[in-house]
PDB file of C-alpha atoms in Angstrom:
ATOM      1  CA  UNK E   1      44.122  75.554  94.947  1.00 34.00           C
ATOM      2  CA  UNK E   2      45.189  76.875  98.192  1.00 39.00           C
ATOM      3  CA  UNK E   3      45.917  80.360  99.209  1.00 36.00           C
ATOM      4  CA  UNK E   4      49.450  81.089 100.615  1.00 42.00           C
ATOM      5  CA  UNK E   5      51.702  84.176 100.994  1.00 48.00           C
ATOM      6  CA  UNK E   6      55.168  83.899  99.593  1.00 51.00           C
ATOM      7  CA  UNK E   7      56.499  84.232 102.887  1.00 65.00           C
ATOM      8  CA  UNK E   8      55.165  80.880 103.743  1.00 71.00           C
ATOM      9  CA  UNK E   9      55.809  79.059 100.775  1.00 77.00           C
ATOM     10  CA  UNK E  10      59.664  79.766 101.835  1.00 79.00           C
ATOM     11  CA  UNK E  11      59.323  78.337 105.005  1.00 80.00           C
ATOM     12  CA  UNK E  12      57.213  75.556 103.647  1.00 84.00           C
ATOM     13  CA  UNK E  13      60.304  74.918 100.819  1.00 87.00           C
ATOM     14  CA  UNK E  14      63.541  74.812 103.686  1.00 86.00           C
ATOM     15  CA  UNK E  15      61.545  72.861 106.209  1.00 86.00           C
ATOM     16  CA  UNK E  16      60.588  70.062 103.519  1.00 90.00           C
ATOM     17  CA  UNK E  17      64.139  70.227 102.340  1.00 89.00           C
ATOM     18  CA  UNK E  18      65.310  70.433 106.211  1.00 87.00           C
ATOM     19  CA  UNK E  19      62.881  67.117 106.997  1.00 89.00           C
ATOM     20  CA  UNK E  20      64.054  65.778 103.687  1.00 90.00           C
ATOM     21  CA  UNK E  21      68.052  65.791 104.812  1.00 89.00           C
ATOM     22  CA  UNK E  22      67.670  64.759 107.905  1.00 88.00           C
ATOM     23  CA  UNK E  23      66.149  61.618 106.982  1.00 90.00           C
ATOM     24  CA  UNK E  24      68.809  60.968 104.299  1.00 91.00           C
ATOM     25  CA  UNK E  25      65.497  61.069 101.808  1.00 92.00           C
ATOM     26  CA  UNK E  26      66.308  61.724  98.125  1.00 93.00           C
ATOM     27  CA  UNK E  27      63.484  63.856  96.029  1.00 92.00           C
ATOM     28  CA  UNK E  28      62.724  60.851  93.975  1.00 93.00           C
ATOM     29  CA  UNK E  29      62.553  58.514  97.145  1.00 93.00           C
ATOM     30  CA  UNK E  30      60.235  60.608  99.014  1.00 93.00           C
ATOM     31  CA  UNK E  31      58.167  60.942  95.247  1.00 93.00           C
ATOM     32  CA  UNK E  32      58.020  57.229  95.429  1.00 93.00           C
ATOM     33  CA  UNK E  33      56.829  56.962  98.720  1.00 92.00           C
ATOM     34  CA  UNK E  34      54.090  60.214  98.550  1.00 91.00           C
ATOM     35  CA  UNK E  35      52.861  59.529  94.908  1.00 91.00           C
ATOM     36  CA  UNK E  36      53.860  63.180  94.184  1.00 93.00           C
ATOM     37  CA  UNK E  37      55.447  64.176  91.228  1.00 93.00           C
ATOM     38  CA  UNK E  38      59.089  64.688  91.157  1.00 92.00           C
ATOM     39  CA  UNK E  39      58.631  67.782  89.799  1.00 93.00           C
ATOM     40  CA  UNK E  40      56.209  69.109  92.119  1.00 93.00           C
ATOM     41  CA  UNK E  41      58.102  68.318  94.875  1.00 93.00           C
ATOM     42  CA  UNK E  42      61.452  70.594  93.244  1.00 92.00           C
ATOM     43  CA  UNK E  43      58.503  73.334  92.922  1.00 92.00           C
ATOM     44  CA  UNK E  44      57.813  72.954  96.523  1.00 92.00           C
ATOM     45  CA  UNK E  45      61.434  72.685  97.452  1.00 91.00           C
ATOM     46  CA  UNK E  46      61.919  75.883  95.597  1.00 90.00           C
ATOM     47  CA  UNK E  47      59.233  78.168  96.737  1.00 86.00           C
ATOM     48  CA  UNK E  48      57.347  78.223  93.731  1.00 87.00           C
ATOM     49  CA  UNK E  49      54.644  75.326  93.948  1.00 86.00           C
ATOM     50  CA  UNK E  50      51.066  75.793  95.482  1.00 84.00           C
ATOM     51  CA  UNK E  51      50.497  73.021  97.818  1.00 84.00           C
ATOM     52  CA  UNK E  52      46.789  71.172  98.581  1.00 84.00           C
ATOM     53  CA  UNK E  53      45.894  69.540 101.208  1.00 84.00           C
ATOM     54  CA  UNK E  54      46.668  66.295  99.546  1.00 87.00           C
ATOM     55  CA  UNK E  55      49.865  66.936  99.583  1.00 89.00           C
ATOM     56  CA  UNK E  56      50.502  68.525 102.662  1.00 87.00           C
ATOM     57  CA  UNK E  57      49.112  65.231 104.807  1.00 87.00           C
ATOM     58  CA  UNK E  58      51.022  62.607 101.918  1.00 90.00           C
ATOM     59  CA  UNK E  59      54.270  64.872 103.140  1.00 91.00           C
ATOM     60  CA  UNK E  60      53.527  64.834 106.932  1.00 87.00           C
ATOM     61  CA  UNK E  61      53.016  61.041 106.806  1.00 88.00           C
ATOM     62  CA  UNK E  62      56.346  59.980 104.387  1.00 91.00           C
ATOM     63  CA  UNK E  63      58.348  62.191 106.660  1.00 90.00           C
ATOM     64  CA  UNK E  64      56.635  61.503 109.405  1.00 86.00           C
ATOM     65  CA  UNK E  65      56.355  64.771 111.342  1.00 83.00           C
ATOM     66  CA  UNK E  66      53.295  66.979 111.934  1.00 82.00           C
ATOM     67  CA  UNK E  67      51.896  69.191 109.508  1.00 81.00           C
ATOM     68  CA  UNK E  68      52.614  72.654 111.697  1.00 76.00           C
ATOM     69  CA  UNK E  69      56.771  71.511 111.221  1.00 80.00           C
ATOM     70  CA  UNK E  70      56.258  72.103 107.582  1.00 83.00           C
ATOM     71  CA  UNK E  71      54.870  75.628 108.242  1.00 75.00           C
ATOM     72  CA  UNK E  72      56.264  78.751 110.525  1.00 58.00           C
ATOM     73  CA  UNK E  73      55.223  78.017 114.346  1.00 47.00           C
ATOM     74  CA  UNK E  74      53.242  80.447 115.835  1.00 49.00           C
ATOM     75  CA  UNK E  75      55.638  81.837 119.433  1.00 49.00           C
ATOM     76  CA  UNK E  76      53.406  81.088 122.437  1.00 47.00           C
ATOM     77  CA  UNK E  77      51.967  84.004 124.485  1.00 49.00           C
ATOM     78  CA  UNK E  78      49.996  84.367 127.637  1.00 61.00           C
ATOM     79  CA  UNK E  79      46.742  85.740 124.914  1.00 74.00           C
ATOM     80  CA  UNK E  80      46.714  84.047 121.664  1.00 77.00           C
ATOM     81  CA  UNK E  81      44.139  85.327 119.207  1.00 82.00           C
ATOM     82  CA  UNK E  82      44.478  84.463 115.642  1.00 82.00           C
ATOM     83  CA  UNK E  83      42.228  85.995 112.946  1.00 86.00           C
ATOM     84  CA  UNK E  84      40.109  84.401 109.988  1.00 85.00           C
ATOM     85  CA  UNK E  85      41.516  87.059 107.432  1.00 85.00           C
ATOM     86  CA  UNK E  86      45.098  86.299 108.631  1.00 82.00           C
ATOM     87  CA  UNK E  87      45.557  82.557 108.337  1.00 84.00           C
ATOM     88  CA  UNK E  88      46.369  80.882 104.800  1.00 84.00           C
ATOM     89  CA  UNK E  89      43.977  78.403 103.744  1.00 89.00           C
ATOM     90  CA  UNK E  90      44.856  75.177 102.717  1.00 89.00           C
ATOM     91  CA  UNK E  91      42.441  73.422 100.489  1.00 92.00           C
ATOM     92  CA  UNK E  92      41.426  70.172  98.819  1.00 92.00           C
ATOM     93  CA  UNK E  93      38.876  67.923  96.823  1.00 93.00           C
ATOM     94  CA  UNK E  94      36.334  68.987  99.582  1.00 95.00           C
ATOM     95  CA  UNK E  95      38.059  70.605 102.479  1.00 95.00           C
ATOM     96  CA  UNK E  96      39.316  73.821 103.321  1.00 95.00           C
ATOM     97  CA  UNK E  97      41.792  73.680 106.536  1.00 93.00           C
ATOM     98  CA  UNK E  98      43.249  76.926 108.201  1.00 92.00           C
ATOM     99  CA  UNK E  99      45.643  76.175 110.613  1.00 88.00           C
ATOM    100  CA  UNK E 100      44.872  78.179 114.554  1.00 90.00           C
ATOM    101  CA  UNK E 101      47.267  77.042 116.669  1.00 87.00           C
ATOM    102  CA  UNK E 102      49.852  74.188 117.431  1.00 85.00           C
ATOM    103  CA  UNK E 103      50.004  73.186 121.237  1.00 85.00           C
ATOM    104  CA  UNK E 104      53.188  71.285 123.133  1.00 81.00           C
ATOM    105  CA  UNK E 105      53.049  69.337 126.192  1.00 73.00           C
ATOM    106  CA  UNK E 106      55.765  67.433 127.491  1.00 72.00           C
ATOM    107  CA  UNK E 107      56.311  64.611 124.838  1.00 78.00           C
ATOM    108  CA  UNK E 108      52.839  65.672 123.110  1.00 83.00           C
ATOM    109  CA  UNK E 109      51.798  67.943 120.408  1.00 87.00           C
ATOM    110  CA  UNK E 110      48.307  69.539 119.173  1.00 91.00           C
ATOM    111  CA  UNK E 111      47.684  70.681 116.475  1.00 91.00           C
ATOM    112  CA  UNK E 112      44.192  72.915 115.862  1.00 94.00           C
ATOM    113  CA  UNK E 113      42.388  73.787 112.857  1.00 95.00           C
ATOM    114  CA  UNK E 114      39.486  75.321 111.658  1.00 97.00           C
ATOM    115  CA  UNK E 115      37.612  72.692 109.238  1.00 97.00           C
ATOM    116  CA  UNK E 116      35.597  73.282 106.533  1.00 97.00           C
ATOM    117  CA  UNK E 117      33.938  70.293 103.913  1.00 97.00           C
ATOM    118  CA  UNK E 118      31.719  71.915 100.851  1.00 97.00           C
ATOM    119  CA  UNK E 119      28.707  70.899 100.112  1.00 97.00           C
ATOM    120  CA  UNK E 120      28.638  67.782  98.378  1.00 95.00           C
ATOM    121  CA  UNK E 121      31.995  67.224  98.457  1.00 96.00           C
ATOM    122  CA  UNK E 122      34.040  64.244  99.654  1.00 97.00           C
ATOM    123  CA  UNK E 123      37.550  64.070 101.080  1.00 96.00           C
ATOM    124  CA  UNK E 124      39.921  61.073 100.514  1.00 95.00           C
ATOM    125  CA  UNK E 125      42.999  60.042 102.816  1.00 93.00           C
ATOM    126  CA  UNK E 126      45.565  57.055 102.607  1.00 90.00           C
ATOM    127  CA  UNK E 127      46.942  57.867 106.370  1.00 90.00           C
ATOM    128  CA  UNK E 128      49.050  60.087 108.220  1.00 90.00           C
ATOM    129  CA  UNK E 129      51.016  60.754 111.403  1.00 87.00           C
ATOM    130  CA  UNK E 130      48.740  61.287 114.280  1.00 91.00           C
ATOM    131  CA  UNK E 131      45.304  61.112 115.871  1.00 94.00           C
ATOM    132  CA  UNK E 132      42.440  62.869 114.356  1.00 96.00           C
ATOM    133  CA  UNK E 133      39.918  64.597 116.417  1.00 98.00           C
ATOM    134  CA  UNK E 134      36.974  66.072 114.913  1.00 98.00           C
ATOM    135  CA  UNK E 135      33.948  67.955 116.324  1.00 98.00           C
ATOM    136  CA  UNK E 136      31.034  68.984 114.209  1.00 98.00           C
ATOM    137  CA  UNK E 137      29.409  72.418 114.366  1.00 98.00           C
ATOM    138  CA  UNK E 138      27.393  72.818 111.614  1.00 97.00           C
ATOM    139  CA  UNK E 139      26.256  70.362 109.037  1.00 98.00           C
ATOM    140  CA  UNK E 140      25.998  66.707 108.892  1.00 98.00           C
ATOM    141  CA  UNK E 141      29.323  65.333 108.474  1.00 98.00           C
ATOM    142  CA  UNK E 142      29.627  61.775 107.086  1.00 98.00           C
ATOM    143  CA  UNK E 143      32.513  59.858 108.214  1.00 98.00           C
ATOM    144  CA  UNK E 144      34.545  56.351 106.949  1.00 98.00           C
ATOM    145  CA  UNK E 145      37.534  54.827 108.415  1.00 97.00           C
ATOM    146  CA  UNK E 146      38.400  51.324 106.909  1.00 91.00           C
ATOM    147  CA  UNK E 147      34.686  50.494 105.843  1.00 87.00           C
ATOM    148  CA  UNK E 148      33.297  51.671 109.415  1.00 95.00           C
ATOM    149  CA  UNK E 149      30.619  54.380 108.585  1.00 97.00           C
ATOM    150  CA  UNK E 150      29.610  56.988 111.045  1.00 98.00           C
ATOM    151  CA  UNK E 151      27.486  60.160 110.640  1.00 98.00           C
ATOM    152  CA  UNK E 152      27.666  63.352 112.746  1.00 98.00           C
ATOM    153  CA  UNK E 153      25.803  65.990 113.610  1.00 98.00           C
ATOM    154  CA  UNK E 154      26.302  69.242 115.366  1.00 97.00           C
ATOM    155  CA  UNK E 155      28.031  69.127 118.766  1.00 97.00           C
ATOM    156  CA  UNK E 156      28.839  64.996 117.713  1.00 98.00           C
ATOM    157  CA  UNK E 157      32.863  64.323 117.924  1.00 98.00           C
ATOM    158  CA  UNK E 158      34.934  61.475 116.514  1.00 98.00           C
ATOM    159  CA  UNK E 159      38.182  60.110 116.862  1.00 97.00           C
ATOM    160  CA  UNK E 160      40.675  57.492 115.228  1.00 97.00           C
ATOM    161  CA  UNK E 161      44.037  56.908 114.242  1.00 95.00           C
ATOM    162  CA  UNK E 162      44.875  58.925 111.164  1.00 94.00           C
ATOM    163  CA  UNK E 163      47.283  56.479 109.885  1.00 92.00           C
ATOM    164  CA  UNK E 164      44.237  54.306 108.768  1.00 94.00           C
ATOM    165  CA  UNK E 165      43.078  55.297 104.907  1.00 95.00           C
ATOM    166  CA  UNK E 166      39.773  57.361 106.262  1.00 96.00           C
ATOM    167  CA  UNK E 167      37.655  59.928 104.250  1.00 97.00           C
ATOM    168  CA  UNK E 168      34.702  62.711 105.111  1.00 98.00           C
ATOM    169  CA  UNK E 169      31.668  63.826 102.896  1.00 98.00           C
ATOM    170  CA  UNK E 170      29.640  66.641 103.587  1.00 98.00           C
ATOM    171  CA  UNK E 171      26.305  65.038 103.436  1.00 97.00           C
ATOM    172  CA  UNK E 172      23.204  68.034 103.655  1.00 91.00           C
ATOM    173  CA  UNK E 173      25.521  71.181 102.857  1.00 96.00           C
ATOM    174  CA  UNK E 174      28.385  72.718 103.733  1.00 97.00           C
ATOM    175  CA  UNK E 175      30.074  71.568 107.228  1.00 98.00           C
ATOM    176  CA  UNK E 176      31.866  73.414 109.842  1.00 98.00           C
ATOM    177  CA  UNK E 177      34.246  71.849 112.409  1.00 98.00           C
ATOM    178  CA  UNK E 178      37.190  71.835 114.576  1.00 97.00           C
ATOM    179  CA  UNK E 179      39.990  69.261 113.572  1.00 97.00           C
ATOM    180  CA  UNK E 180      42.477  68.825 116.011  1.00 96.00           C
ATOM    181  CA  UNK E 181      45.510  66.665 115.017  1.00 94.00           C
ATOM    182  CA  UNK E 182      47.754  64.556 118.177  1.00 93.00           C
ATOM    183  CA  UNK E 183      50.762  63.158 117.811  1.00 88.00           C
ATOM    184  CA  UNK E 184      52.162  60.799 120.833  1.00 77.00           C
ATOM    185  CA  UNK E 185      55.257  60.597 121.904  1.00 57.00           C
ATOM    186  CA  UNK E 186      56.507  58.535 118.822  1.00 58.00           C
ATOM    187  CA  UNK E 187      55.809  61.037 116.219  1.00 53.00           C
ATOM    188  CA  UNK E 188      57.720  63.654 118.631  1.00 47.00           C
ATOM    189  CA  UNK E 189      60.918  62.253 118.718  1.00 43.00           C
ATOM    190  CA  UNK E 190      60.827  63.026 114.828  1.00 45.00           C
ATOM    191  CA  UNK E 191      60.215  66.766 115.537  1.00 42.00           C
ATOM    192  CA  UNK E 192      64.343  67.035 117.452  1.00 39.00           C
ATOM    193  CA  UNK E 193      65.417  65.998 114.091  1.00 39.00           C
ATOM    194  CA  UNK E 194      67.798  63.686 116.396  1.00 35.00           C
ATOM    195  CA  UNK E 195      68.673  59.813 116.698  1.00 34.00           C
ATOM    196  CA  UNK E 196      67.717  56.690 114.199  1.00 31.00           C
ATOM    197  CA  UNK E 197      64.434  56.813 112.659  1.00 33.00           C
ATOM    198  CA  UNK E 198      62.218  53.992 111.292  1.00 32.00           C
ATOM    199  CA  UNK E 199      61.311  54.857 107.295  1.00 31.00           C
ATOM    200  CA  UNK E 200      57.625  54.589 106.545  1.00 33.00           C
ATOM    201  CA  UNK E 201      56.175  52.418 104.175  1.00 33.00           C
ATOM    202  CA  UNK E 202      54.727  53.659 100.798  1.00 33.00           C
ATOM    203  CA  UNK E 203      51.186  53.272 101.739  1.00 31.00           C
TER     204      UNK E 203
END
């Protein structure tokens, strides 16, 4: 389970509902289209549910938005340090994410996180909005998208389009990285809330 202050499961539950309106998305639509329970998503909506990391990328890819609009924006400063002990952790089957820093320029966003897969451990995606960017630090990190298999080892980097179904194992202990997540300037007209959209499919 992940670890998350109240304070952020509030702004978690009115941006999900905010993203949800906006697209004119009802709760059991977007439960269709994420393969999340119905009544997961009311917890969520509500303040009350513990999201994984599962859920956070099946969320940022129905909605179509990047995962730092679901979560309180850091303001941007001339220094910028953010500490381990003060960022939530959001975890899944194999993965533990903590989100350092989004960055914005012109029509394109960054986002940065701090990656780590446990020992043994694989992590599954269908696809989301964005680019993923990985480097490795520590570890051997192996790496599938759409039956291509890759594996990394320290200072090795890989890229791909994260809307293709693409998964991670940690292959000879645990692995350290730095994820960083892109979205062009198609995902960023989402992020105005403003003018038609295109609904995504279900997978």
């Amino acid at each position: 389970m992940s670890v998350f202050e109240g304070s952020v499961r509030a702004m978690l539950a009115a941006n999900l509902k905010r993203a949800r309106a906006e697209r004119g998305l009802s709760l059991s639509e977007v439960s269709r289209r994420s393969r999340i329970g119905k009544a997961t998503l009311s917890e969520l909506e509500s303040g009350t549910g513990n999201p994984t990391i599962e859920t956070v990328f099946s969320l940022s890819r129905v909605l179509e938005l990047p995962i730092s609009d679901l979560f309180d924006a850091r303001p941007a400063g001339e220094l910028t340090v953010v500490r381990a002990a003060d960022t939530e952790v959001l975890s899944g089957a194999g993965v533990d994410l903590r989100r350092l820093q989004r960055i914005e320029s012109g029509e394109a966003v960054v986002e940065v996180f701090d990656q780590r897969f446990r020992a043994g451990r694989s992590q599954e995606s269908d696809g989301h909005v964005g680019r993923e960017h990985t480097v490795v630090q520590t570890g051997r990190l192996g790496v599938r998208v759409e039956g291509h298999e890759v594996e990394l080892g320290p200072g090795d980097y890989v890229c791909f389009d994260a809307s293709r179904p693409h998964g991670y194992t940690a292959l000879d202990g645990d692995v350290r990285s730095v994820l960083l997540l892109q979205y062009g300037a198609r995902q960023r007209l989402h992020l105005s809330g403003g003018g038609a959209e295109s609904h995504p499919s279900s997978s």
